[in-house]
């Protein structure tokens, strides 16, 4: 009787009804990957492949604006891998000796596009059409923390439109928030990545791609955080992102 009570206590403490051979077995720690939110759909798929491999660690994704993710890493957040939507954030972390230099690699490219709600009555064909009186609100990411917003500002400045559109601009916390604003018809237009426009193709229409020379190249770097407790697993994740299987997934979502 006493032995039965002890066994029940063990089961309660372990929070499981598994056999005694695996009582209290610890689940493997999760690998934390901080990634630009524009990578969400592709990385969710790549993460499943990583977890399905023999001995593969669980992956916990932390998506957001690259600038905000960089600040979190600088503040000591327990991150193992960082994937940014621009080289700027990775270069700054590398200069601070926060990344393992031999793991830094550029793995994807993207394009900047102008979008509008699918059912919009506004006839937009060029970036210049944004100056029309019928266009009241234009969403883009905050250029201070969102690479997509920085690229958008560069493009508008190149086209000599930024100053003329200042009063119409609505700044978002990340590029997917811009996409949501446009999809819900809360703004008349938005500037996002090509990959984002494809995610909600049923709700937003792509108007035109920004000239490549109008902004810095949209390049995605990835690297292992220096001092991570899961370096081996982190290196394996970075390695997986650079395989042909991962490239096919990235291509499917519009990355180049």
PDB file of C-alpha atoms in Angstrom:
ATOM      1  CA  UNK A   1       0.000   0.000   0.000  1.00  0.00           C
ATOM      2  CA  UNK A   2       2.786   2.387   0.985  1.00  0.00           C
ATOM      3  CA  UNK A   3       4.713   1.567  -2.203  1.00  0.00           C
ATOM      4  CA  UNK A   4       1.626   2.410  -4.259  1.00  0.00           C
ATOM      5  CA  UNK A   5       1.365   5.824  -2.600  1.00  0.00           C
ATOM      6  CA  UNK A   6       5.020   6.517  -3.365  1.00  0.00           C
ATOM      7  CA  UNK A   7       4.525   5.599  -7.014  1.00  0.00           C
ATOM      8  CA  UNK A   8       1.478   7.896  -7.288  1.00  0.00           C
ATOM      9  CA  UNK A   9       3.515  10.727  -5.747  1.00  0.00           C
ATOM     10  CA  UNK A  10       6.285  10.221  -8.303  1.00  0.00           C
ATOM     11  CA  UNK A  11       3.757  10.312 -11.101  1.00  0.00           C
ATOM     12  CA  UNK A  12       2.286  13.548  -9.792  1.00  0.00           C
ATOM     13  CA  UNK A  13       5.699  15.157  -9.420  1.00  0.00           C
ATOM     14  CA  UNK A  14       6.707  14.228 -12.926  1.00  0.00           C
ATOM     15  CA  UNK A  15       3.372  15.313 -14.397  1.00  0.00           C
ATOM     16  CA  UNK A  16       3.113  12.161 -16.507  1.00  0.00           C
ATOM     17  CA  UNK A  17       1.569   8.688 -16.601  1.00  0.00           C
ATOM     18  CA  UNK A  18       4.428   7.120 -18.505  1.00  0.00           C
ATOM     19  CA  UNK A  19       6.098   3.859 -17.486  1.00  0.00           C
ATOM     20  CA  UNK A  20       8.609   3.970 -14.552  1.00  0.00           C
ATOM     21  CA  UNK A  21      11.484   3.587 -17.052  1.00  0.00           C
ATOM     22  CA  UNK A  22      10.901   7.089 -18.389  1.00  0.00           C
ATOM     23  CA  UNK A  23       9.583   8.807 -15.285  1.00  0.00           C
ATOM     24  CA  UNK A  24      10.845  12.375 -14.918  1.00  0.00           C
ATOM     25  CA  UNK A  25      12.755  12.220 -18.219  1.00  0.00           C
ATOM     26  CA  UNK A  26      13.588  15.756 -19.231  1.00  0.00           C
ATOM     27  CA  UNK A  27      12.430  17.064 -22.584  1.00  0.00           C
ATOM     28  CA  UNK A  28      15.244  18.456 -24.722  1.00  0.00           C
ATOM     29  CA  UNK A  29      15.737  22.201 -24.379  1.00  0.00           C
ATOM     30  CA  UNK A  30      14.380  24.294 -27.199  1.00  0.00           C
ATOM     31  CA  UNK A  31      16.618  26.120 -29.637  1.00  0.00           C
ATOM     32  CA  UNK A  32      15.594  29.794 -29.710  1.00  0.00           C
ATOM     33  CA  UNK A  33      15.742  31.399 -33.139  1.00  0.00           C
ATOM     34  CA  UNK A  34      15.079  35.144 -33.378  1.00  0.00           C
ATOM     35  CA  UNK A  35      14.092  35.856 -36.971  1.00  0.00           C
ATOM     36  CA  UNK A  36      12.698  38.685 -39.060  1.00  0.00           C
ATOM     37  CA  UNK A  37       8.927  38.302 -39.181  1.00  0.00           C
ATOM     38  CA  UNK A  38       8.992  38.222 -42.994  1.00  0.00           C
ATOM     39  CA  UNK A  39      10.626  34.782 -42.649  1.00  0.00           C
ATOM     40  CA  UNK A  40       7.800  33.326 -40.559  1.00  0.00           C
ATOM     41  CA  UNK A  41       6.074  31.098 -43.099  1.00  0.00           C
ATOM     42  CA  UNK A  42       9.306  29.702 -44.536  1.00  0.00           C
ATOM     43  CA  UNK A  43      11.025  29.254 -41.161  1.00  0.00           C
ATOM     44  CA  UNK A  44       7.989  27.529 -39.645  1.00  0.00           C
ATOM     45  CA  UNK A  45       8.381  24.847 -42.316  1.00  0.00           C
ATOM     46  CA  UNK A  46      12.148  24.656 -41.995  1.00  0.00           C
ATOM     47  CA  UNK A  47      11.756  24.363 -38.225  1.00  0.00           C
ATOM     48  CA  UNK A  48       9.528  21.303 -38.610  1.00  0.00           C
ATOM     49  CA  UNK A  49      12.162  19.628 -40.764  1.00  0.00           C
ATOM     50  CA  UNK A  50      14.835  20.413 -38.176  1.00  0.00           C
ATOM     51  CA  UNK A  51      12.736  18.934 -35.354  1.00  0.00           C
ATOM     52  CA  UNK A  52      11.919  15.792 -37.350  1.00  0.00           C
ATOM     53  CA  UNK A  53      15.555  14.803 -37.772  1.00  0.00           C
ATOM     54  CA  UNK A  54      16.993  12.144 -35.437  1.00  0.00           C
ATOM     55  CA  UNK A  55      18.055  13.834 -32.218  1.00  0.00           C
ATOM     56  CA  UNK A  56      16.795  17.177 -33.487  1.00  0.00           C
ATOM     57  CA  UNK A  57      16.149  19.777 -30.821  1.00  0.00           C
ATOM     58  CA  UNK A  58      12.850  21.601 -30.566  1.00  0.00           C
ATOM     59  CA  UNK A  59      12.808  25.040 -32.193  1.00  0.00           C
ATOM     60  CA  UNK A  60      11.217  28.060 -30.576  1.00  0.00           C
ATOM     61  CA  UNK A  61      10.854  31.014 -32.944  1.00  0.00           C
ATOM     62  CA  UNK A  62      10.858  34.608 -31.807  1.00  0.00           C
ATOM     63  CA  UNK A  63       9.607  36.690 -34.756  1.00  0.00           C
ATOM     64  CA  UNK A  64       9.686  40.457 -34.962  1.00  0.00           C
ATOM     65  CA  UNK A  65      11.298  43.502 -36.522  1.00  0.00           C
ATOM     66  CA  UNK A  66      15.016  42.881 -37.033  1.00  0.00           C
ATOM     67  CA  UNK A  67      15.947  46.052 -35.147  1.00  0.00           C
ATOM     68  CA  UNK A  68      13.882  45.043 -32.114  1.00  0.00           C
ATOM     69  CA  UNK A  69      15.363  41.526 -32.155  1.00  0.00           C
ATOM     70  CA  UNK A  70      18.858  43.030 -32.266  1.00  0.00           C
ATOM     71  CA  UNK A  71      18.068  45.154 -29.201  1.00  0.00           C
ATOM     72  CA  UNK A  72      16.842  42.049 -27.364  1.00  0.00           C
ATOM     73  CA  UNK A  73      20.115  40.256 -28.090  1.00  0.00           C
ATOM     74  CA  UNK A  74      22.099  43.292 -26.936  1.00  0.00           C
ATOM     75  CA  UNK A  75      20.033  43.225 -23.748  1.00  0.00           C
ATOM     76  CA  UNK A  76      21.041  39.633 -23.033  1.00  0.00           C
ATOM     77  CA  UNK A  77      17.982  37.753 -24.266  1.00  0.00           C
ATOM     78  CA  UNK A  78      18.623  33.960 -24.374  1.00  0.00           C
ATOM     79  CA  UNK A  79      18.839  33.619 -28.150  1.00  0.00           C
ATOM     80  CA  UNK A  80      20.761  30.932 -30.047  1.00  0.00           C
ATOM     81  CA  UNK A  81      20.343  31.978 -33.696  1.00  0.00           C
ATOM     82  CA  UNK A  82      19.634  35.348 -35.307  1.00  0.00           C
ATOM     83  CA  UNK A  83      18.238  35.804 -38.830  1.00  0.00           C
ATOM     84  CA  UNK A  84      17.800  39.396 -39.990  1.00  0.00           C
ATOM     85  CA  UNK A  85      16.048  41.043 -42.925  1.00  0.00           C
ATOM     86  CA  UNK A  86      19.087  43.241 -43.540  1.00  0.00           C
ATOM     87  CA  UNK A  87      22.850  43.076 -43.212  1.00  0.00           C
ATOM     88  CA  UNK A  88      22.941  46.169 -40.965  1.00  0.00           C
ATOM     89  CA  UNK A  89      21.760  44.449 -37.779  1.00  0.00           C
ATOM     90  CA  UNK A  90      24.058  41.449 -38.253  1.00  0.00           C
ATOM     91  CA  UNK A  91      27.056  43.674 -38.980  1.00  0.00           C
ATOM     92  CA  UNK A  92      26.433  45.713 -35.834  1.00  0.00           C
ATOM     93  CA  UNK A  93      26.148  42.595 -33.665  1.00  0.00           C
ATOM     94  CA  UNK A  94      29.281  41.194 -35.277  1.00  0.00           C
ATOM     95  CA  UNK A  95      31.139  44.432 -34.490  1.00  0.00           C
ATOM     96  CA  UNK A  96      30.041  43.988 -30.865  1.00  0.00           C
ATOM     97  CA  UNK A  97      31.439  40.436 -30.886  1.00  0.00           C
ATOM     98  CA  UNK A  98      27.986  38.949 -30.269  1.00  0.00           C
ATOM     99  CA  UNK A  99      27.978  36.558 -33.250  1.00  0.00           C
ATOM    100  CA  UNK A 100      30.188  33.596 -34.116  1.00  0.00           C
ATOM    101  CA  UNK A 101      31.942  35.033 -37.149  1.00  0.00           C
ATOM    102  CA  UNK A 102      32.428  31.715 -38.931  1.00  0.00           C
ATOM    103  CA  UNK A 103      28.659  31.067 -38.899  1.00  0.00           C
ATOM    104  CA  UNK A 104      27.544  34.338 -40.527  1.00  0.00           C
ATOM    105  CA  UNK A 105      26.104  33.639 -43.977  1.00  0.00           C
ATOM    106  CA  UNK A 106      23.700  35.378 -46.370  1.00  0.00           C
ATOM    107  CA  UNK A 107      20.984  32.939 -47.367  1.00  0.00           C
ATOM    108  CA  UNK A 108      18.169  34.845 -49.113  1.00  0.00           C
ATOM    109  CA  UNK A 109      17.156  38.023 -50.935  1.00  0.00           C
ATOM    110  CA  UNK A 110      13.852  39.862 -51.293  1.00  0.00           C
ATOM    111  CA  UNK A 111      12.200  42.725 -53.163  1.00  0.00           C
ATOM    112  CA  UNK A 112      10.344  45.839 -51.983  1.00  0.00           C
ATOM    113  CA  UNK A 113       6.861  46.370 -53.436  1.00  0.00           C
ATOM    114  CA  UNK A 114       3.950  48.783 -53.246  1.00  0.00           C
ATOM    115  CA  UNK A 115       0.611  47.149 -52.396  1.00  0.00           C
ATOM    116  CA  UNK A 116      -2.988  48.238 -51.959  1.00  0.00           C
ATOM    117  CA  UNK A 117      -6.193  46.566 -50.711  1.00  0.00           C
ATOM    118  CA  UNK A 118      -7.571  44.106 -53.261  1.00  0.00           C
ATOM    119  CA  UNK A 119     -10.928  45.884 -53.410  1.00  0.00           C
ATOM    120  CA  UNK A 120      -9.537  49.406 -53.362  1.00  0.00           C
ATOM    121  CA  UNK A 121     -11.125  51.981 -55.625  1.00  0.00           C
ATOM    122  CA  UNK A 122      -7.852  53.891 -55.901  1.00  0.00           C
ATOM    123  CA  UNK A 123      -6.198  53.436 -59.264  1.00  0.00           C
ATOM    124  CA  UNK A 124      -2.545  53.015 -58.322  1.00  0.00           C
ATOM    125  CA  UNK A 125       0.005  52.155 -60.994  1.00  0.00           C
ATOM    126  CA  UNK A 126       3.200  53.842 -59.815  1.00  0.00           C
ATOM    127  CA  UNK A 127       4.730  55.162 -56.593  1.00  0.00           C
ATOM    128  CA  UNK A 128       3.973  58.630 -57.945  1.00  0.00           C
ATOM    129  CA  UNK A 129       0.242  57.876 -57.707  1.00  0.00           C
ATOM    130  CA  UNK A 130       0.592  57.959 -53.917  1.00  0.00           C
ATOM    131  CA  UNK A 131       0.508  61.760 -54.130  1.00  0.00           C
ATOM    132  CA  UNK A 132      -3.083  61.694 -55.408  1.00  0.00           C
ATOM    133  CA  UNK A 133      -5.723  63.270 -53.193  1.00  0.00           C
ATOM    134  CA  UNK A 134      -7.635  60.009 -52.907  1.00  0.00           C
ATOM    135  CA  UNK A 135      -4.725  58.364 -51.106  1.00  0.00           C
ATOM    136  CA  UNK A 136      -5.011  59.376 -47.442  1.00  0.00           C
ATOM    137  CA  UNK A 137      -2.904  56.795 -45.551  1.00  0.00           C
ATOM    138  CA  UNK A 138       0.223  54.862 -46.564  1.00  0.00           C
ATOM    139  CA  UNK A 139       1.667  52.253 -44.202  1.00  0.00           C
ATOM    140  CA  UNK A 140       5.305  51.295 -43.873  1.00  0.00           C
ATOM    141  CA  UNK A 141       7.494  49.903 -41.124  1.00  0.00           C
ATOM    142  CA  UNK A 142       9.211  52.242 -38.683  1.00  0.00           C
ATOM    143  CA  UNK A 143      12.511  53.004 -40.463  1.00  0.00           C
ATOM    144  CA  UNK A 144      14.311  53.095 -37.090  1.00  0.00           C
ATOM    145  CA  UNK A 145      13.718  49.424 -36.296  1.00  0.00           C
ATOM    146  CA  UNK A 146      12.112  47.767 -39.328  1.00  0.00           C
ATOM    147  CA  UNK A 147      14.378  47.033 -42.314  1.00  0.00           C
ATOM    148  CA  UNK A 148      11.366  47.004 -44.666  1.00  0.00           C
ATOM    149  CA  UNK A 149      10.528  50.498 -43.447  1.00  0.00           C
ATOM    150  CA  UNK A 150      14.106  51.621 -43.976  1.00  0.00           C
ATOM    151  CA  UNK A 151      14.106  50.248 -47.528  1.00  0.00           C
ATOM    152  CA  UNK A 152      10.735  51.923 -48.147  1.00  0.00           C
ATOM    153  CA  UNK A 153      12.007  55.290 -46.961  1.00  0.00           C
ATOM    154  CA  UNK A 154      15.121  54.951 -49.124  1.00  0.00           C
ATOM    155  CA  UNK A 155      12.965  54.167 -52.160  1.00  0.00           C
ATOM    156  CA  UNK A 156      10.618  57.097 -51.554  1.00  0.00           C
ATOM    157  CA  UNK A 157      13.567  59.453 -51.062  1.00  0.00           C
ATOM    158  CA  UNK A 158      15.174  58.163 -54.260  1.00  0.00           C
ATOM    159  CA  UNK A 159      11.924  58.833 -56.116  1.00  0.00           C
ATOM    160  CA  UNK A 160      11.743  62.288 -54.462  1.00  0.00           C
ATOM    161  CA  UNK A 161       8.404  61.451 -52.855  1.00  0.00           C
ATOM    162  CA  UNK A 162       9.160  61.064 -49.148  1.00  0.00           C
ATOM    163  CA  UNK A 163       8.732  64.727 -48.153  1.00  0.00           C
ATOM    164  CA  UNK A 164       5.547  65.058 -50.198  1.00  0.00           C
ATOM    165  CA  UNK A 165       4.039  61.979 -48.505  1.00  0.00           C
ATOM    166  CA  UNK A 166       5.131  62.637 -44.901  1.00  0.00           C
ATOM    167  CA  UNK A 167       1.655  63.586 -43.668  1.00  0.00           C
ATOM    168  CA  UNK A 168       0.163  60.412 -45.137  1.00  0.00           C
ATOM    169  CA  UNK A 169       2.599  57.935 -43.610  1.00  0.00           C
ATOM    170  CA  UNK A 170       1.517  55.484 -40.909  1.00  0.00           C
ATOM    171  CA  UNK A 171       4.444  53.702 -39.240  1.00  0.00           C
ATOM    172  CA  UNK A 172       4.039  50.080 -38.109  1.00  0.00           C
ATOM    173  CA  UNK A 173       6.028  47.952 -35.656  1.00  0.00           C
ATOM    174  CA  UNK A 174       6.924  45.363 -38.299  1.00  0.00           C
ATOM    175  CA  UNK A 175       6.300  44.551 -41.943  1.00  0.00           C
ATOM    176  CA  UNK A 176       3.495  42.068 -41.226  1.00  0.00           C
ATOM    177  CA  UNK A 177       1.605  44.800 -39.383  1.00  0.00           C
ATOM    178  CA  UNK A 178       1.843  46.893 -42.553  1.00  0.00           C
ATOM    179  CA  UNK A 179       0.446  43.932 -44.478  1.00  0.00           C
ATOM    180  CA  UNK A 180      -2.447  43.601 -42.006  1.00  0.00           C
ATOM    181  CA  UNK A 181      -3.307  47.300 -42.272  1.00  0.00           C
ATOM    182  CA  UNK A 182      -3.549  47.002 -46.059  1.00  0.00           C
ATOM    183  CA  UNK A 183      -5.409  43.674 -45.999  1.00  0.00           C
ATOM    184  CA  UNK A 184      -8.048  45.128 -43.658  1.00  0.00           C
ATOM    185  CA  UNK A 185      -8.394  48.267 -45.754  1.00  0.00           C
ATOM    186  CA  UNK A 186      -7.306  50.513 -42.883  1.00  0.00           C
ATOM    187  CA  UNK A 187      -4.847  52.280 -45.204  1.00  0.00           C
ATOM    188  CA  UNK A 188      -4.897  53.019 -48.913  1.00  0.00           C
ATOM    189  CA  UNK A 189      -1.473  51.546 -49.644  1.00  0.00           C
ATOM    190  CA  UNK A 190       1.568  50.006 -48.020  1.00  0.00           C
ATOM    191  CA  UNK A 191       5.165  49.133 -48.774  1.00  0.00           C
ATOM    192  CA  UNK A 192       6.235  45.588 -47.910  1.00  0.00           C
ATOM    193  CA  UNK A 193       8.388  42.756 -49.223  1.00  0.00           C
ATOM    194  CA  UNK A 194       7.323  40.757 -52.250  1.00  0.00           C
ATOM    195  CA  UNK A 195       7.107  37.674 -50.027  1.00  0.00           C
ATOM    196  CA  UNK A 196       4.610  39.414 -47.728  1.00  0.00           C
ATOM    197  CA  UNK A 197       2.411  40.437 -50.634  1.00  0.00           C
ATOM    198  CA  UNK A 198       2.273  36.796 -51.733  1.00  0.00           C
ATOM    199  CA  UNK A 199       1.211  35.631 -48.265  1.00  0.00           C
ATOM    200  CA  UNK A 200      -2.065  37.576 -48.544  1.00  0.00           C
ATOM    201  CA  UNK A 201      -2.507  37.605 -52.311  1.00  0.00           C
ATOM    202  CA  UNK A 202      -6.262  37.117 -51.857  1.00  0.00           C
ATOM    203  CA  UNK A 203      -6.560  40.367 -49.873  1.00  0.00           C
ATOM    204  CA  UNK A 204      -3.861  42.669 -51.258  1.00  0.00           C
ATOM    205  CA  UNK A 205      -2.807  43.567 -54.777  1.00  0.00           C
ATOM    206  CA  UNK A 206       0.764  44.274 -55.763  1.00  0.00           C
ATOM    207  CA  UNK A 207       1.038  47.557 -57.637  1.00  0.00           C
ATOM    208  CA  UNK A 208       4.700  47.793 -58.578  1.00  0.00           C
ATOM    209  CA  UNK A 209       8.166  46.778 -57.418  1.00  0.00           C
ATOM    210  CA  UNK A 210      10.515  49.504 -56.227  1.00  0.00           C
ATOM    211  CA  UNK A 211      13.495  50.053 -58.539  1.00  0.00           C
ATOM    212  CA  UNK A 212      16.393  47.936 -57.287  1.00  0.00           C
ATOM    213  CA  UNK A 213      18.709  50.948 -57.382  1.00  0.00           C
ATOM    214  CA  UNK A 214      16.337  52.912 -55.133  1.00  0.00           C
ATOM    215  CA  UNK A 215      17.292  51.118 -51.924  1.00  0.00           C
ATOM    216  CA  UNK A 216      19.982  48.963 -50.348  1.00  0.00           C
ATOM    217  CA  UNK A 217      19.871  45.281 -51.381  1.00  0.00           C
ATOM    218  CA  UNK A 218      17.397  43.275 -49.294  1.00  0.00           C
ATOM    219  CA  UNK A 219      19.723  40.564 -48.017  1.00  0.00           C
ATOM    220  CA  UNK A 220      19.000  38.102 -45.204  1.00  0.00           C
ATOM    221  CA  UNK A 221      21.960  36.974 -43.045  1.00  0.00           C
ATOM    222  CA  UNK A 222      21.847  34.286 -40.355  1.00  0.00           C
ATOM    223  CA  UNK A 223      24.331  33.482 -37.591  1.00  0.00           C
ATOM    224  CA  UNK A 224      24.858  31.712 -34.275  1.00  0.00           C
ATOM    225  CA  UNK A 225      24.918  33.904 -31.169  1.00  0.00           C
ATOM    226  CA  UNK A 226      28.276  33.870 -29.398  1.00  0.00           C
ATOM    227  CA  UNK A 227      28.087  32.224 -25.972  1.00  0.00           C
ATOM    228  CA  UNK A 228      24.963  30.179 -26.692  1.00  0.00           C
ATOM    229  CA  UNK A 229      24.552  27.061 -24.549  1.00  0.00           C
ATOM    230  CA  UNK A 230      23.293  25.190 -27.604  1.00  0.00           C
ATOM    231  CA  UNK A 231      26.050  25.930 -30.086  1.00  0.00           C
ATOM    232  CA  UNK A 232      26.058  22.528 -31.769  1.00  0.00           C
ATOM    233  CA  UNK A 233      22.301  22.583 -32.406  1.00  0.00           C
ATOM    234  CA  UNK A 234      22.449  26.240 -33.459  1.00  0.00           C
ATOM    235  CA  UNK A 235      25.149  25.469 -36.005  1.00  0.00           C
ATOM    236  CA  UNK A 236      23.053  22.600 -37.348  1.00  0.00           C
ATOM    237  CA  UNK A 237      20.060  24.911 -37.805  1.00  0.00           C
ATOM    238  CA  UNK A 238      22.152  27.466 -39.711  1.00  0.00           C
ATOM    239  CA  UNK A 239      23.539  24.635 -41.825  1.00  0.00           C
ATOM    240  CA  UNK A 240      20.005  23.389 -42.591  1.00  0.00           C
ATOM    241  CA  UNK A 241      18.890  26.857 -43.723  1.00  0.00           C
ATOM    242  CA  UNK A 242      21.597  26.701 -46.377  1.00  0.00           C
ATOM    243  CA  UNK A 243      20.607  23.316 -47.812  1.00  0.00           C
ATOM    244  CA  UNK A 244      18.756  22.748 -51.083  1.00  0.00           C
ATOM    245  CA  UNK A 245      15.655  21.611 -49.165  1.00  0.00           C
ATOM    246  CA  UNK A 246      15.482  24.914 -47.290  1.00  0.00           C
ATOM    247  CA  UNK A 247      16.148  26.889 -50.476  1.00  0.00           C
ATOM    248  CA  UNK A 248      13.172  25.238 -52.124  1.00  0.00           C
ATOM    249  CA  UNK A 249      10.967  26.282 -49.201  1.00  0.00           C
ATOM    250  CA  UNK A 250      12.298  29.851 -49.313  1.00  0.00           C
ATOM    251  CA  UNK A 251      11.727  29.984 -53.070  1.00  0.00           C
ATOM    252  CA  UNK A 252       8.172  28.753 -52.609  1.00  0.00           C
ATOM    253  CA  UNK A 253       7.461  31.799 -50.451  1.00  0.00           C
ATOM    254  CA  UNK A 254       9.006  34.221 -52.930  1.00  0.00           C
ATOM    255  CA  UNK A 255      12.544  34.610 -51.599  1.00  0.00           C
ATOM    256  CA  UNK A 256      15.404  34.672 -54.067  1.00  0.00           C
TER     257      UNK A 256
END
